[in-house]
Amino acid sequence: MDLNADVGQSFGSWTAGGDPAMFQLATSANVACGLHAGDPVTMLDSCRAAYELDVTVGAHLGYRDLAGYGRRMLGMSFDELFGDVLYQLGALDGVAHAVGASVDYVKLHGALYETTVHDAEQASAVVAAVNAYDPGLPFLGFPGSELLKQAKEAGHPVFVEAFADRAYLPDGSLVPLSDENAVLPDVDAVVERAVRLATQGELVAADGTVVALRPDSLRLQGGSPAAVEMAARIRSGLEAAGVVLEPFA
């Protein structure tokens, strides 16, 4: 099982904490590429840390929205989004190569991630840009999403992730974050969910329904001491259950 985490989200004098610990816990690092978060120095530090710890680097692509941290949906044209995806890929890939690493997959961030679950036009712009840059680059995303459907049709390897700490609906979608019960509050329950996903390929939805889901990767939340502690507990729980942890890409 792979464990992926968002890193490299500091910008200028503003620091997003948790990266040093998350690099020790994750097997894949979603590195921000400078448009929703991150900057050249942070990207360099992230790629260097990933290379030194044998953590796989992924391009974490978002909307051009530093002020909103990429969490606001932008009504971009095909060409605008195509260009922004290429810009981010090229920036991170250049930095990664400078320290001996490489960009081995892509994952979307925030509102772009959520939009391309259902929006075929925006998904097509992302896939077209990634395909133009590297037609063999893998995608990591939400199961059943429009993004992964189009990426697979274009010949890209696709991998699915699950969220151990998020509540799910019976149809396999996430409970919206606007719902007060969207995030599981109990660490033991989160660890149990992670182990069950990794060993049995299923989870229990908010209404008690058992949902089949066989993820290639589990998302680790980061950015705070509590999130890092939870990530450490998840990793320890998986290792105790005999789950082999390795990058999917």
CSV table of C-alpha atoms in Angstrom, one decimal:
chain,number,residue,atom,x,y,z
A,1,MET,CA,0.0,0.0,0.0
A,2,ASP,CA,1.1,3.5,-0.8
A,3,LEU,CA,0.8,6.5,1.6
A,4,ASN,CA,0.6,9.9,-0.2
A,5,ALA,CA,0.8,13.3,1.5
A,6,ASP,CA,0.6,16.9,0.4
A,7,VAL,CA,3.9,18.7,1.0
A,8,GLY,CA,5.8,21.7,-0.2
A,9,GLN,CA,3.0,24.1,0.5
A,10,SER,CA,5.0,26.8,2.2
A,11,PHE,CA,5.3,30.2,0.3
A,12,GLY,CA,7.7,32.9,1.0
A,13,SER,CA,7.7,33.8,4.7
A,14,TRP,CA,4.6,31.8,5.3
A,15,THR,CA,5.3,28.2,6.5
A,16,ALA,CA,3.1,25.2,6.2
A,17,GLY,CA,4.3,22.9,9.0
A,18,GLY,CA,4.7,19.2,9.1
A,19,ASP,CA,6.8,18.4,6.0
A,20,PRO,CA,9.9,17.0,7.8
A,21,ALA,CA,7.7,14.5,9.6
A,22,MET,CA,5.5,13.7,6.6
A,23,PHE,CA,8.5,12.8,4.5
A,24,GLN,CA,9.4,10.2,7.1
A,25,LEU,CA,5.9,8.7,7.0
A,26,ALA,CA,4.8,8.9,3.4
A,27,THR,CA,5.9,6.8,0.4
A,28,SER,CA,4.6,9.3,-2.2
A,29,ALA,CA,4.9,13.1,-1.9
A,30,ASN,CA,2.4,15.4,-3.7
A,31,VAL,CA,4.6,18.5,-4.1
A,32,ALA,CA,2.9,21.8,-4.7
A,33,CYS,CA,4.0,23.4,-8.0
A,34,GLY,CA,3.7,27.2,-7.2
A,35,LEU,CA,0.2,28.1,-8.3
A,36,HIS,CA,-2.0,27.1,-5.4
A,37,ALA,CA,0.9,26.9,-2.9
A,38,GLY,CA,4.7,26.5,-2.9
A,39,ASP,CA,7.6,28.5,-4.4
A,40,PRO,CA,10.9,27.6,-6.1
A,41,VAL,CA,12.9,27.2,-2.9
A,42,THR,CA,10.2,25.1,-1.2
A,43,MET,CA,9.9,22.9,-4.3
A,44,LEU,CA,13.7,22.5,-4.3
A,45,ASP,CA,13.7,21.5,-0.6
A,46,SER,CA,10.8,19.1,-1.1
A,47,CYS,CA,12.4,17.3,-4.1
A,48,ARG,CA,15.7,17.1,-2.3
A,49,ALA,CA,14.1,15.6,0.8
A,50,ALA,CA,12.1,13.1,-1.2
A,51,TYR,CA,15.1,12.0,-3.1
A,52,GLU,CA,17.2,11.5,0.1
A,53,LEU,CA,14.4,9.5,1.7
A,54,ASP,CA,13.5,7.5,-1.4
A,55,VAL,CA,10.0,9.0,-1.5
A,56,THR,CA,8.3,9.2,-4.9
A,57,VAL,CA,7.6,12.7,-6.2
A,58,GLY,CA,4.3,13.6,-7.7
A,59,ALA,CA,3.2,17.0,-9.2
A,60,HIS,CA,0.3,18.4,-7.1
A,61,LEU,CA,-1.5,20.5,-9.7
A,62,GLY,CA,-4.0,23.2,-8.7
A,63,TYR,CA,-5.7,26.3,-9.9
A,64,ARG,CA,-3.8,29.6,-10.1
A,65,ASP,CA,-5.1,30.7,-6.7
A,66,LEU,CA,-2.5,31.4,-4.1
A,67,ALA,CA,-4.9,33.7,-2.1
A,68,GLY,CA,-7.5,30.9,-1.9
A,69,TYR,CA,-5.1,28.0,-1.5
A,70,GLY,CA,-6.5,26.5,-4.6
A,71,ARG,CA,-9.8,25.8,-2.9
A,72,ARG,CA,-12.0,28.0,-5.2
A,73,MET,CA,-13.3,26.7,-8.4
A,74,LEU,CA,-12.1,28.8,-11.4
A,75,GLY,CA,-14.1,28.9,-14.6
A,76,MET,CA,-11.0,28.6,-16.8
A,77,SER,CA,-11.0,28.0,-20.6
A,78,PHE,CA,-9.5,24.8,-22.0
A,79,ASP,CA,-6.3,26.7,-23.1
A,80,GLU,CA,-5.9,28.5,-19.8
A,81,LEU,CA,-6.0,25.3,-17.8
A,82,PHE,CA,-3.9,23.4,-20.4
A,83,GLY,CA,-1.2,26.1,-20.1
A,84,ASP,CA,-1.3,26.2,-16.3
A,85,VAL,CA,-0.9,22.4,-16.0
A,86,LEU,CA,2.1,22.5,-18.4
A,87,TYR,CA,3.6,25.4,-16.4
A,88,GLN,CA,3.4,23.5,-13.2
A,89,LEU,CA,4.6,20.2,-14.6
A,90,GLY,CA,7.6,21.9,-16.3
A,91,ALA,CA,8.5,23.8,-13.1
A,92,LEU,CA,8.5,20.9,-10.8
A,93,ASP,CA,10.1,18.5,-13.3
A,94,GLY,CA,13.0,20.9,-13.8
A,95,VAL,CA,13.6,21.3,-10.0
A,96,ALA,CA,13.3,17.6,-9.4
A,97,HIS,CA,15.9,16.7,-12.1
A,98,ALA,CA,18.3,19.3,-10.6
A,99,VAL,CA,18.5,17.2,-7.4
A,100,GLY,CA,18.5,13.8,-9.0
A,101,ALA,CA,14.7,13.1,-8.5
A,102,SER,CA,11.9,12.9,-11.1
A,103,VAL,CA,8.2,13.6,-11.3
A,104,ASP,CA,6.6,10.1,-11.4
A,105,TYR,CA,2.9,10.9,-11.2
A,106,VAL,CA,0.3,13.7,-11.0
A,107,LYS,CA,-2.4,14.4,-8.5
A,108,LEU,CA,-4.8,17.3,-8.5
A,109,HIS,CA,-5.4,19.6,-5.6
A,110,GLY,CA,-8.4,21.2,-3.9
A,111,ALA,CA,-11.1,22.6,-6.1
A,112,LEU,CA,-9.4,21.3,-9.3
A,113,TYR,CA,-9.5,17.8,-7.8
A,114,GLU,CA,-13.2,18.1,-6.9
A,115,THR,CA,-14.2,19.7,-10.2
A,116,THR,CA,-12.6,17.1,-12.4
A,117,VAL,CA,-14.5,14.3,-10.6
A,118,HIS,CA,-17.5,15.3,-12.7
A,119,ASP,CA,-16.5,18.1,-15.1
A,120,ALA,CA,-15.5,16.5,-18.4
A,121,GLU,CA,-14.2,19.7,-20.0
A,122,GLN,CA,-11.8,20.6,-17.2
A,123,ALA,CA,-10.7,17.0,-16.9
A,124,SER,CA,-10.0,16.9,-20.7
A,125,ALA,CA,-7.8,20.0,-20.4
A,126,VAL,CA,-5.7,18.5,-17.6
A,127,VAL,CA,-5.4,15.1,-19.3
A,128,ALA,CA,-4.4,16.8,-22.6
A,129,ALA,CA,-1.7,18.9,-21.0
A,130,VAL,CA,-0.2,16.0,-19.1
A,131,ASN,CA,-0.4,13.8,-22.2
A,132,ALA,CA,1.4,16.5,-24.2
A,133,TYR,CA,4.2,16.7,-21.6
A,134,ASP,CA,4.6,13.0,-20.9
A,135,PRO,CA,2.1,10.5,-22.4
A,136,GLY,CA,3.2,7.8,-19.9
A,137,LEU,CA,2.8,9.8,-16.7
A,138,PRO,CA,0.5,8.1,-14.1
A,139,PHE,CA,-2.5,9.8,-12.5
A,140,LEU,CA,-3.6,9.4,-8.9
A,141,GLY,CA,-7.1,10.3,-8.2
A,142,PHE,CA,-10.6,9.6,-7.0
A,143,PRO,CA,-12.2,6.3,-8.1
A,144,GLY,CA,-14.8,6.7,-10.8
A,145,SER,CA,-13.8,10.2,-11.6
A,146,GLU,CA,-14.0,11.8,-15.0
A,147,LEU,CA,-10.3,12.6,-14.7
A,148,LEU,CA,-9.2,9.0,-14.3
A,149,LYS,CA,-11.6,7.8,-17.0
A,150,GLN,CA,-10.2,10.2,-19.5
A,151,ALA,CA,-6.6,9.6,-18.4
A,152,LYS,CA,-7.1,5.8,-18.9
A,153,GLU,CA,-8.6,6.3,-22.3
A,154,ALA,CA,-5.6,8.4,-23.2
A,155,GLY,CA,-3.3,5.6,-22.3
A,156,HIS,CA,-2.0,6.8,-18.9
A,157,PRO,CA,-1.7,4.4,-15.9
A,158,VAL,CA,-4.3,5.3,-13.4
A,159,PHE,CA,-4.3,4.7,-9.6
A,160,VAL,CA,-7.0,5.4,-7.1
A,161,GLU,CA,-6.8,6.7,-3.5
A,162,ALA,CA,-8.9,6.5,-0.4
A,163,PHE,CA,-9.3,8.9,2.6
A,164,ALA,CA,-9.0,7.0,5.8
A,165,ASP,CA,-10.2,10.0,7.9
A,166,ARG,CA,-13.1,11.1,5.8
A,167,ALA,CA,-16.7,9.9,6.0
A,168,TYR,CA,-18.1,8.2,2.9
A,169,LEU,CA,-21.6,8.0,1.4
A,170,PRO,CA,-23.1,4.6,0.3
A,171,ASP,CA,-22.3,5.4,-3.4
A,172,GLY,CA,-18.6,5.7,-2.6
A,173,SER,CA,-18.4,9.5,-2.7
A,174,LEU,CA,-17.2,11.6,0.2
A,175,VAL,CA,-19.4,13.3,2.7
A,176,PRO,CA,-19.1,17.1,1.9
A,177,LEU,CA,-16.8,19.0,4.2
A,178,SER,CA,-19.7,21.4,4.9
A,179,ASP,CA,-21.2,18.5,6.9
A,180,GLU,CA,-20.1,18.5,10.5
A,181,ASN,CA,-19.6,14.7,10.3
A,182,ALA,CA,-17.4,14.8,7.2
A,183,VAL,CA,-14.2,14.0,9.1
A,184,LEU,CA,-13.8,11.0,11.4
A,185,PRO,CA,-12.8,12.4,14.8
A,186,ASP,CA,-11.5,9.2,16.5
A,187,VAL,CA,-7.9,8.2,15.7
A,188,ASP,CA,-8.5,4.6,16.5
A,189,ALA,CA,-11.4,4.5,14.0
A,190,VAL,CA,-9.2,6.1,11.3
A,191,VAL,CA,-6.4,3.5,11.8
A,192,GLU,CA,-9.0,0.7,11.8
A,193,ARG,CA,-10.4,2.1,8.5
A,194,ALA,CA,-7.0,2.3,6.9
A,195,VAL,CA,-6.1,-1.3,7.9
A,196,ARG,CA,-9.5,-2.5,6.6
A,197,LEU,CA,-9.0,-0.7,3.3
A,198,ALA,CA,-5.5,-2.1,2.8
A,199,THR,CA,-6.3,-5.7,3.8
A,200,GLN,CA,-10.0,-6.2,2.9
A,201,GLY,CA,-10.7,-3.6,0.2
A,202,GLU,CA,-13.7,-2.2,1.9
A,203,LEU,CA,-15.0,0.5,4.3
A,204,VAL,CA,-18.1,1.3,6.2
A,205,ALA,CA,-20.1,4.3,4.9
A,206,ALA,CA,-21.8,6.9,7.2
A,207,ASP,CA,-25.1,4.9,7.1
A,208,GLY,CA,-23.4,1.6,7.9
A,209,THR,CA,-23.3,0.3,4.3
A,210,VAL,CA,-20.2,-1.7,3.5
A,211,VAL,CA,-18.6,-0.2,0.4
A,212,ALA,CA,-16.1,-2.1,-1.7
A,213,LEU,CA,-13.0,0.0,-2.5
A,214,ARG,CA,-9.5,-1.2,-3.3
A,215,PRO,CA,-7.2,1.8,-3.2
A,216,ASP,CA,-3.7,1.9,-4.5
A,217,SER,CA,-2.9,4.7,-2.1
A,218,LEU,CA,-4.2,6.1,1.2
A,219,ARG,CA,-4.1,9.9,1.7
A,220,LEU,CA,-2.3,11.2,4.8
A,221,GLN,CA,-3.5,14.6,6.0
A,222,GLY,CA,-0.7,16.9,7.0
A,223,GLY,CA,0.0,20.5,8.1
A,224,SER,CA,-0.5,20.2,11.8
A,225,PRO,CA,1.0,18.3,14.8
A,226,ALA,CA,-2.3,16.4,15.2
A,227,ALA,CA,-2.4,15.4,11.5
A,228,VAL,CA,1.2,14.2,11.7
A,229,GLU,CA,0.4,12.2,14.8
A,230,MET,CA,-2.5,10.6,13.0
A,231,ALA,CA,-0.4,9.8,10.0
A,232,ALA,CA,2.2,8.1,12.2
A,233,ARG,CA,-0.6,6.1,13.8
A,234,ILE,CA,-1.9,5.0,10.4
A,235,ARG,CA,1.5,3.9,9.3
A,236,SER,CA,2.2,2.0,12.5
A,237,GLY,CA,-1.2,0.3,12.3
A,238,LEU,CA,-0.6,-0.8,8.7
A,239,GLU,CA,2.8,-2.1,9.5
A,240,ALA,CA,1.5,-4.0,12.5
A,241,ALA,CA,-1.1,-5.6,10.2
A,242,GLY,CA,1.7,-6.8,7.9
A,243,VAL,CA,0.9,-4.4,5.1
A,244,VAL,CA,3.9,-3.7,2.9
A,245,LEU,CA,4.3,0.0,2.3
A,246,GLU,CA,5.7,1.1,-1.0
A,247,PRO,CA,5.1,3.7,-3.7
A,248,PHE,CA,2.4,2.9,-6.3
A,249,ALA,CA,4.4,4.6,-9.1
